[in-house]
PDB file of C-alpha atoms in Angstrom:
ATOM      1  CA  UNK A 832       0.000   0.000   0.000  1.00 52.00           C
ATOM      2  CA  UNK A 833       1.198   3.470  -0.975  1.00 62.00           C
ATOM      3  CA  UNK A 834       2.001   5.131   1.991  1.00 71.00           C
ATOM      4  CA  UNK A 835      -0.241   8.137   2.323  1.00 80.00           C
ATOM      5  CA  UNK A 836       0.884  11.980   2.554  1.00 93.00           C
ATOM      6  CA  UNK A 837      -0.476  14.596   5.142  1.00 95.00           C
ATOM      7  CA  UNK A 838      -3.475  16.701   3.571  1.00 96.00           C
ATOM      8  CA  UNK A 839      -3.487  20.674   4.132  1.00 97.00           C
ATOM      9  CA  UNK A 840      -4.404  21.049   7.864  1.00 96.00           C
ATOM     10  CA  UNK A 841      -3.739  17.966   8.833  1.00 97.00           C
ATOM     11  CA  UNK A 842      -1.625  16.967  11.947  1.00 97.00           C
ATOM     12  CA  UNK A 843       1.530  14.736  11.774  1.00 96.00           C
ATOM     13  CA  UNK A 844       4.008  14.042  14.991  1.00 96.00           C
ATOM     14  CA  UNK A 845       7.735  14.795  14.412  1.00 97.00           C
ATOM     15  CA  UNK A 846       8.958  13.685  17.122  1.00 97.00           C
ATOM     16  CA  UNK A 847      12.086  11.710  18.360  1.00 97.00           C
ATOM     17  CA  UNK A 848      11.437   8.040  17.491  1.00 97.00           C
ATOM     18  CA  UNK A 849      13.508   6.562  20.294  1.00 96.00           C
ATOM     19  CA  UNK A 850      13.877   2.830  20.112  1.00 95.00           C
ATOM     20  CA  UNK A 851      11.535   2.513  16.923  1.00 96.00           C
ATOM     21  CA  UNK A 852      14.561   4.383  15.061  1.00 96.00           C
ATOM     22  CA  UNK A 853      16.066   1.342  13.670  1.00 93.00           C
ATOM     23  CA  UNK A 854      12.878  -0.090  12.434  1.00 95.00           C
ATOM     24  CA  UNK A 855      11.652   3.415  10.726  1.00 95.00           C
ATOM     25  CA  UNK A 856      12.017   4.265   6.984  1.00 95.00           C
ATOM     26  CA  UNK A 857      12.355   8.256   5.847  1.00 95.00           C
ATOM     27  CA  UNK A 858       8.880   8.785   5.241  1.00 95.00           C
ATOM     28  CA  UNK A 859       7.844  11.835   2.932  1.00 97.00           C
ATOM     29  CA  UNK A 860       5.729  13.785   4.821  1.00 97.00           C
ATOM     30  CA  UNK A 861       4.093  15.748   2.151  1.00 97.00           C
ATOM     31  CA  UNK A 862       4.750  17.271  -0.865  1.00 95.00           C
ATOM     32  CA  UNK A 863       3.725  20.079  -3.189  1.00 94.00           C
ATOM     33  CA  UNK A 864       4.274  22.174  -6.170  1.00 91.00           C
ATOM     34  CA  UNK A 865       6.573  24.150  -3.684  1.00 94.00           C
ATOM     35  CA  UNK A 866       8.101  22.450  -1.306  1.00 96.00           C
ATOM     36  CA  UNK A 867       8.800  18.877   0.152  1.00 96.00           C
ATOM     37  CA  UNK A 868       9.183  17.854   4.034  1.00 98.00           C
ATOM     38  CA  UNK A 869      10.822  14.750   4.517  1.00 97.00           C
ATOM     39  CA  UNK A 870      11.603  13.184   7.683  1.00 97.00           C
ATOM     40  CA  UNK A 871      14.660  11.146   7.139  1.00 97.00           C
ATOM     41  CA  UNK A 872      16.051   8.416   9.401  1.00 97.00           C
ATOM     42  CA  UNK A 873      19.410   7.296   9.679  1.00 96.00           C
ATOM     43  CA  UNK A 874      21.357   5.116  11.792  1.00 96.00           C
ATOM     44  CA  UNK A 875      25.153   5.857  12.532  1.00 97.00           C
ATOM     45  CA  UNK A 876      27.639   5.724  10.237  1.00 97.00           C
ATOM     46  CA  UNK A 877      25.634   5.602   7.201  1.00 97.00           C
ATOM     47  CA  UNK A 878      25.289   8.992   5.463  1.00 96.00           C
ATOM     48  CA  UNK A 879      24.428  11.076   2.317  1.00 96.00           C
ATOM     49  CA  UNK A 880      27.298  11.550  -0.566  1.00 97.00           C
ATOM     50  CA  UNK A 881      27.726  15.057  -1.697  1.00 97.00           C
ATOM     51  CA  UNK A 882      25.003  15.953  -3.738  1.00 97.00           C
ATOM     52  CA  UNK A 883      23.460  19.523  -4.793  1.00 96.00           C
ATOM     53  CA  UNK A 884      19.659  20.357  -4.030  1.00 95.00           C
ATOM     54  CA  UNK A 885      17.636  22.160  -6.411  1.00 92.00           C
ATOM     55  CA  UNK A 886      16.044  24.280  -4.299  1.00 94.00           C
ATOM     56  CA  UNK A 887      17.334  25.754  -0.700  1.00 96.00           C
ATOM     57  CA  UNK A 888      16.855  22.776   2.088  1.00 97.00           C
ATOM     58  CA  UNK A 889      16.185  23.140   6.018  1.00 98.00           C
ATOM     59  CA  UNK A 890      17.747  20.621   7.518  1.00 98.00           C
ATOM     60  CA  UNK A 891      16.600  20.281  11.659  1.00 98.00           C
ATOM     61  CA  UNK A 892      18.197  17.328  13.577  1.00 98.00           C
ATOM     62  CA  UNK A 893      15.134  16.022  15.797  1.00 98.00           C
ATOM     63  CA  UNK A 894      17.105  13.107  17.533  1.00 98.00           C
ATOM     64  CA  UNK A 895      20.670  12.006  17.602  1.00 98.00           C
ATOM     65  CA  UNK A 896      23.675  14.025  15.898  1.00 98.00           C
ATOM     66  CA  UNK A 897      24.714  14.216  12.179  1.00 98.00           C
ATOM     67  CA  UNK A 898      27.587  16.052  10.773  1.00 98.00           C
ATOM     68  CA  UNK A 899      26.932  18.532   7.456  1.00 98.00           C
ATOM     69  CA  UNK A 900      29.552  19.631   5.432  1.00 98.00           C
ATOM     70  CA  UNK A 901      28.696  22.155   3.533  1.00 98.00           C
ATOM     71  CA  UNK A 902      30.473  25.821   1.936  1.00 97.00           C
ATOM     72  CA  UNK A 903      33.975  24.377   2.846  1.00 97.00           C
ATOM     73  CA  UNK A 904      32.956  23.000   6.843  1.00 97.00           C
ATOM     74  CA  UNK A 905      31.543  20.491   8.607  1.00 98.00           C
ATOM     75  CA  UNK A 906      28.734  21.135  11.525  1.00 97.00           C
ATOM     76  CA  UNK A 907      27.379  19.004  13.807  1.00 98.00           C
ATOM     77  CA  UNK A 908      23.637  19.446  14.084  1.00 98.00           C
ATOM     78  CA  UNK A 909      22.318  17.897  17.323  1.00 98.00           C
ATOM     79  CA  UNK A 910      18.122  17.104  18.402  1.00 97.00           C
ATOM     80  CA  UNK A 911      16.381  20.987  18.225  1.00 97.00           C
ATOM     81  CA  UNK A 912      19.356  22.688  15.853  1.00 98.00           C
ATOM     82  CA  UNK A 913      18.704  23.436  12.367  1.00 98.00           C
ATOM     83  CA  UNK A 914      20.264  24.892   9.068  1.00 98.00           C
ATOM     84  CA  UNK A 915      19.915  25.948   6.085  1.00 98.00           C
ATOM     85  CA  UNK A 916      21.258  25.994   2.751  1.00 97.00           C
ATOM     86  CA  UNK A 917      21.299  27.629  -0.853  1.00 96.00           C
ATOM     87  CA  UNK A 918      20.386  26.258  -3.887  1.00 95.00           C
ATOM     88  CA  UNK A 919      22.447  24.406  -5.385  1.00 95.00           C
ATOM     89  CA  UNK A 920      25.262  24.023  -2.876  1.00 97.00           C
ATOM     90  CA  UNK A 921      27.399  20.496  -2.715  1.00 98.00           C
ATOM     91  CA  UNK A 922      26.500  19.360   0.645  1.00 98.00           C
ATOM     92  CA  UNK A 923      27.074  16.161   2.474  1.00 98.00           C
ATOM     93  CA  UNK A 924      25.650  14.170   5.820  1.00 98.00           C
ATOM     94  CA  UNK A 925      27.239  11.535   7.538  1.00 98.00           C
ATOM     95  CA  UNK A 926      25.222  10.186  10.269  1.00 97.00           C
ATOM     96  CA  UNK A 927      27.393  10.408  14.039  1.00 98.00           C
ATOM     97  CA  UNK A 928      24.307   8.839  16.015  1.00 97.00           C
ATOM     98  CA  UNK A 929      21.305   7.715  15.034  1.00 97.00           C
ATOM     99  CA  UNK A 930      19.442  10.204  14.129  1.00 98.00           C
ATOM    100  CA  UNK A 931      15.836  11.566  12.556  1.00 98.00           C
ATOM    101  CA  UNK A 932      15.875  14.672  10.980  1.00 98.00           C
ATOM    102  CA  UNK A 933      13.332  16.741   8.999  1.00 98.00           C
ATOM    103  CA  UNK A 934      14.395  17.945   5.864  1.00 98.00           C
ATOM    104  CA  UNK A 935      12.713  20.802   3.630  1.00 98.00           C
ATOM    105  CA  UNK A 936      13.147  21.262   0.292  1.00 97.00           C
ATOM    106  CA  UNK A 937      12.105  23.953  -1.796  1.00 96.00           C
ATOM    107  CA  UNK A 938      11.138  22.581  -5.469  1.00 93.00           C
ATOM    108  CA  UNK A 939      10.598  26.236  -7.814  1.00 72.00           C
ATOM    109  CA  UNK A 940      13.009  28.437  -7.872  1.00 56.00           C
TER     110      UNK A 940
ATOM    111  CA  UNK B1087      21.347  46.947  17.493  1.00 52.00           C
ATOM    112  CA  UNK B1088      19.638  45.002  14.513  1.00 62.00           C
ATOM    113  CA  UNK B1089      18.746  41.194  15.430  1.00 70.00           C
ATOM    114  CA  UNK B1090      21.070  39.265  12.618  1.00 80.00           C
ATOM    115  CA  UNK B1091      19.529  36.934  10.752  1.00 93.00           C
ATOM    116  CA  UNK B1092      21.556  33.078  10.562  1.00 95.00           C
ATOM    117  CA  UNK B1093      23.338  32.624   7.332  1.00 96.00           C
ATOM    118  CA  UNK B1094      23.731  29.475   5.083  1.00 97.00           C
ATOM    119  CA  UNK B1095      24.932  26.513   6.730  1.00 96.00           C
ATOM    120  CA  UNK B1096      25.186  28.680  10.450  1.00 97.00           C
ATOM    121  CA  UNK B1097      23.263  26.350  13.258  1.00 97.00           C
ATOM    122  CA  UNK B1098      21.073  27.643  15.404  1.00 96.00           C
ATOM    123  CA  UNK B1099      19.383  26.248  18.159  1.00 96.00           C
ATOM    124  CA  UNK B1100      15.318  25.516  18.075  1.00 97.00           C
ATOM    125  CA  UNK B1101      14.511  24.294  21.195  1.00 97.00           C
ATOM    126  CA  UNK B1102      12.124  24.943  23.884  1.00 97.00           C
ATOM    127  CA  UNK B1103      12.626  28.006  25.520  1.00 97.00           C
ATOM    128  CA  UNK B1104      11.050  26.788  28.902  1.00 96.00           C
ATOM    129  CA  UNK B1105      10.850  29.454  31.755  1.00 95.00           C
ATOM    130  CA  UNK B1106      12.493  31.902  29.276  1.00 96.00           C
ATOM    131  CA  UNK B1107       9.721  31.908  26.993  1.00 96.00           C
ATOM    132  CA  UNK B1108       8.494  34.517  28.613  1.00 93.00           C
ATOM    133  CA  UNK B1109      11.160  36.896  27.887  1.00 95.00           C
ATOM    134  CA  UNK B1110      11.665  36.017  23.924  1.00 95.00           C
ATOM    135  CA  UNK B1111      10.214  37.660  21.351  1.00 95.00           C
ATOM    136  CA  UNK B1112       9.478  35.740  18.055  1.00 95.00           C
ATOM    137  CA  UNK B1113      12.762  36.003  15.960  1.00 95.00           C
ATOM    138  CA  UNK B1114      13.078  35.604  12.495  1.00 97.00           C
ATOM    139  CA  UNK B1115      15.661  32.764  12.050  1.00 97.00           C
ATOM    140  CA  UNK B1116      16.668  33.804   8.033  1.00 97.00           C
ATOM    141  CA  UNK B1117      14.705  35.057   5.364  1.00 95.00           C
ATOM    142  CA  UNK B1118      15.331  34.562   1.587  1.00 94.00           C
ATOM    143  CA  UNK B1119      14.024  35.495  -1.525  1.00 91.00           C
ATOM    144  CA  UNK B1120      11.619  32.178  -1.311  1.00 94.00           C
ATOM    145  CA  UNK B1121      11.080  31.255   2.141  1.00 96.00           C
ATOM    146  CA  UNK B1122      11.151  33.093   5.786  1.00 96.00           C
ATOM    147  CA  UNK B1123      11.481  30.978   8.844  1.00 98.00           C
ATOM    148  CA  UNK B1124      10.314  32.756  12.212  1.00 97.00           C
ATOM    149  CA  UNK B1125      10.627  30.944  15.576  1.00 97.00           C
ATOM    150  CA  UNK B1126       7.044  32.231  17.211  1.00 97.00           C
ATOM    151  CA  UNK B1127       6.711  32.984  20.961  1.00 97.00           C
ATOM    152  CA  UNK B1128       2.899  33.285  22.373  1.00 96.00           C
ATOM    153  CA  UNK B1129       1.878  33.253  25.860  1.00 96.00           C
ATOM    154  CA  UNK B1130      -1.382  31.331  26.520  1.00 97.00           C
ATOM    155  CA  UNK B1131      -4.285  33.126  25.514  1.00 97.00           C
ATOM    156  CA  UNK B1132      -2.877  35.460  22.970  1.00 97.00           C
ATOM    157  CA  UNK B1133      -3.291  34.543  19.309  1.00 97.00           C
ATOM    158  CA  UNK B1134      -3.463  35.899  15.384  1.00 96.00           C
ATOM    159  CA  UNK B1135      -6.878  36.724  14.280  1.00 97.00           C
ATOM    160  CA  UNK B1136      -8.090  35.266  10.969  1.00 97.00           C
ATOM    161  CA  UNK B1137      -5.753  36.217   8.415  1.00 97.00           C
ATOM    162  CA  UNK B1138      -3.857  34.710   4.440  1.00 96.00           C
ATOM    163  CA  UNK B1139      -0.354  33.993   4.324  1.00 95.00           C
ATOM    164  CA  UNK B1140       1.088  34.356   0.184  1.00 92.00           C
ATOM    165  CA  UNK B1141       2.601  30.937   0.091  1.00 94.00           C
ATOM    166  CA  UNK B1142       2.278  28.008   1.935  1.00 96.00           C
ATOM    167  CA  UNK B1143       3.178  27.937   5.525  1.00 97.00           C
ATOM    168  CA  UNK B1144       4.263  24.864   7.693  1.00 98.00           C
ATOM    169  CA  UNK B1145       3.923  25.584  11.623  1.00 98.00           C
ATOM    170  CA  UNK B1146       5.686  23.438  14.116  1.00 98.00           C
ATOM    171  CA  UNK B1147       4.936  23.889  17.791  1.00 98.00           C
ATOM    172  CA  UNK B1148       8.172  23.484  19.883  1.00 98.00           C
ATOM    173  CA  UNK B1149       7.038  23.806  23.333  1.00 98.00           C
ATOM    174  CA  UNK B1150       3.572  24.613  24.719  1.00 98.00           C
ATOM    175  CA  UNK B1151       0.296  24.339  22.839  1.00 98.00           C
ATOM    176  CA  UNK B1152      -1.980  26.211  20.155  1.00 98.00           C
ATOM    177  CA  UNK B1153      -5.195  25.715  18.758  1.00 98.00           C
ATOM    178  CA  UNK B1154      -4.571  26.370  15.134  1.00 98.00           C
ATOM    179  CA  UNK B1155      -8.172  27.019  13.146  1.00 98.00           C
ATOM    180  CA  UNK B1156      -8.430  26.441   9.359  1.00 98.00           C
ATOM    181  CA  UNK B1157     -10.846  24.376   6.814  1.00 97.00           C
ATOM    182  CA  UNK B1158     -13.313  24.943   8.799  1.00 97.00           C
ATOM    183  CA  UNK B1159     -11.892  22.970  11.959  1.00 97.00           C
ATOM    184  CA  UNK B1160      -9.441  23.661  14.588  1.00 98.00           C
ATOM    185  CA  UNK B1161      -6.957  21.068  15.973  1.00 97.00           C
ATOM    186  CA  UNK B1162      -4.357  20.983  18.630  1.00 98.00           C
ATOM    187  CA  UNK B1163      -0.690  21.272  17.459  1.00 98.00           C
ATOM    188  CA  UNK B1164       1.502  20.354  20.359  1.00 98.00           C
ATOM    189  CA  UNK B1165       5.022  20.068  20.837  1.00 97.00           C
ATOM    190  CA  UNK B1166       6.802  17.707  17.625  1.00 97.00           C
ATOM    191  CA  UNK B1167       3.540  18.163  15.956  1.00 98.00           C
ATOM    192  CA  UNK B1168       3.257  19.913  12.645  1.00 98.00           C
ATOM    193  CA  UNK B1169       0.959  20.944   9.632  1.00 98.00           C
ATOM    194  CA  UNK B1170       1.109  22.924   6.702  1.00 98.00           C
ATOM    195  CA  UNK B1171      -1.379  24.968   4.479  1.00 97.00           C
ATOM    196  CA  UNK B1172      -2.139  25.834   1.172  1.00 96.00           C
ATOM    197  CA  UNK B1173      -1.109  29.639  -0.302  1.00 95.00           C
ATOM    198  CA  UNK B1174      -4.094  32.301   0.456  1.00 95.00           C
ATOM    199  CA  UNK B1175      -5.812  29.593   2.693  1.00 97.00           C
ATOM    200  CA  UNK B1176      -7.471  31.383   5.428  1.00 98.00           C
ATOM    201  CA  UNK B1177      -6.046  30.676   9.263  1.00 98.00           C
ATOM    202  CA  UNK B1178      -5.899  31.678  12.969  1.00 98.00           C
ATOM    203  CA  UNK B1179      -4.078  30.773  15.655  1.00 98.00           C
ATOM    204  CA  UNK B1180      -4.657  30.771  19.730  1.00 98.00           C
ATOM    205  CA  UNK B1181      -2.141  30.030  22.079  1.00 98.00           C
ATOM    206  CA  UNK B1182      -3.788  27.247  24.683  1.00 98.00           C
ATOM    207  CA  UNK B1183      -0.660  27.267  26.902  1.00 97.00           C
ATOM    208  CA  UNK B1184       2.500  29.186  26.794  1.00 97.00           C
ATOM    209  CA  UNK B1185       4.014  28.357  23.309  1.00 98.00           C
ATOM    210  CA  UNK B1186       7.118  28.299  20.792  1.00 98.00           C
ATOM    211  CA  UNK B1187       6.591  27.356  17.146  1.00 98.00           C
ATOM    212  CA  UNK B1188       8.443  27.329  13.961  1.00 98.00           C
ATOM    213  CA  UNK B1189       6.624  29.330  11.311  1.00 98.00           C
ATOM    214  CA  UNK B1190       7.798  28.838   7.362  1.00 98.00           C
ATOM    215  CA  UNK B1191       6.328  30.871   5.284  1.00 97.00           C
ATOM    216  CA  UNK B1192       6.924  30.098   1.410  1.00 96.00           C
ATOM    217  CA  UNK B1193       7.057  33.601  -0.396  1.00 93.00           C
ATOM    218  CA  UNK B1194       7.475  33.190  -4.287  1.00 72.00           C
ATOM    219  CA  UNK B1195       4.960  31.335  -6.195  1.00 55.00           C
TER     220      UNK B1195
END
């Protein structure tokens, strides 16, 4: 079964998924002509290859710690810090602890 | 002394504010040609009266709660919760108890 998106108005829990980390997929929570939220799940040492965006992102750790390299530097984002990014800028992620984050993607430039 | 916005790839912090909510003011956390994020700070009982944001806004309530009203119902967002609305929809917002909450407010379309 297709796994359903959040309507307009509708109310979705981000919150830290503790010991169901492991056993959660990233789960896009909705999408539009606009923008994309994504909560993305990730369990240590696994990561994200440098890549480019098309849009500017929001990245906001909710749980655990992942490291972002980005515009020559690399951050650690920990549970309630965010970022965010230009389009088009070569970023990577590589995951320290597990971790959820929320990512937001803007789709027209 | 004008508040400073975060730039690309700076972290900041978006956590409860707990017994310093009371002393915050909502901050805008960066604003770009497409998007404006704005960490909101509302005691109980205060709120926005009806009102149409250009783009589509996502609101995510950090600490505290809020009775967000739109399509003709109003739910609860509390803290981790989150929910986004079409462009032009029509929306208001009353703080239930002391509350933080990320506001993103698309602005291109």
């Amino acid at each position: 079964m297709a796994i359903r998106h959040i309507q307009p108005g509708e109310v979705v829990a981000v919150r830290p998924l503790g010991s169901a980390l492991n056993d959660t997929k990233p789960l896009t929570l909705f999408k539009t002509e606009h923008v994309e939220v994504v909560r993305m799940v990730m369990p240590a040492g696994k990561g994200i290859t440098e890549h480019k965006a098309p849009g500017e992102i929001i990245v906001q750790c909710i749980e655990g710690r992942i490291a972002f390299t980005a515009l020559g530097k690399t951050d650690e984002l920990e549970a309630g810090e965010l970022l965010y990014l230009a389009a088009k800028e070569p970023h990577s992620v590589k995951c320290i602890e597990d971790a959820s984050f929320l990512l937001t993607i803007l789709l027209n430039r």
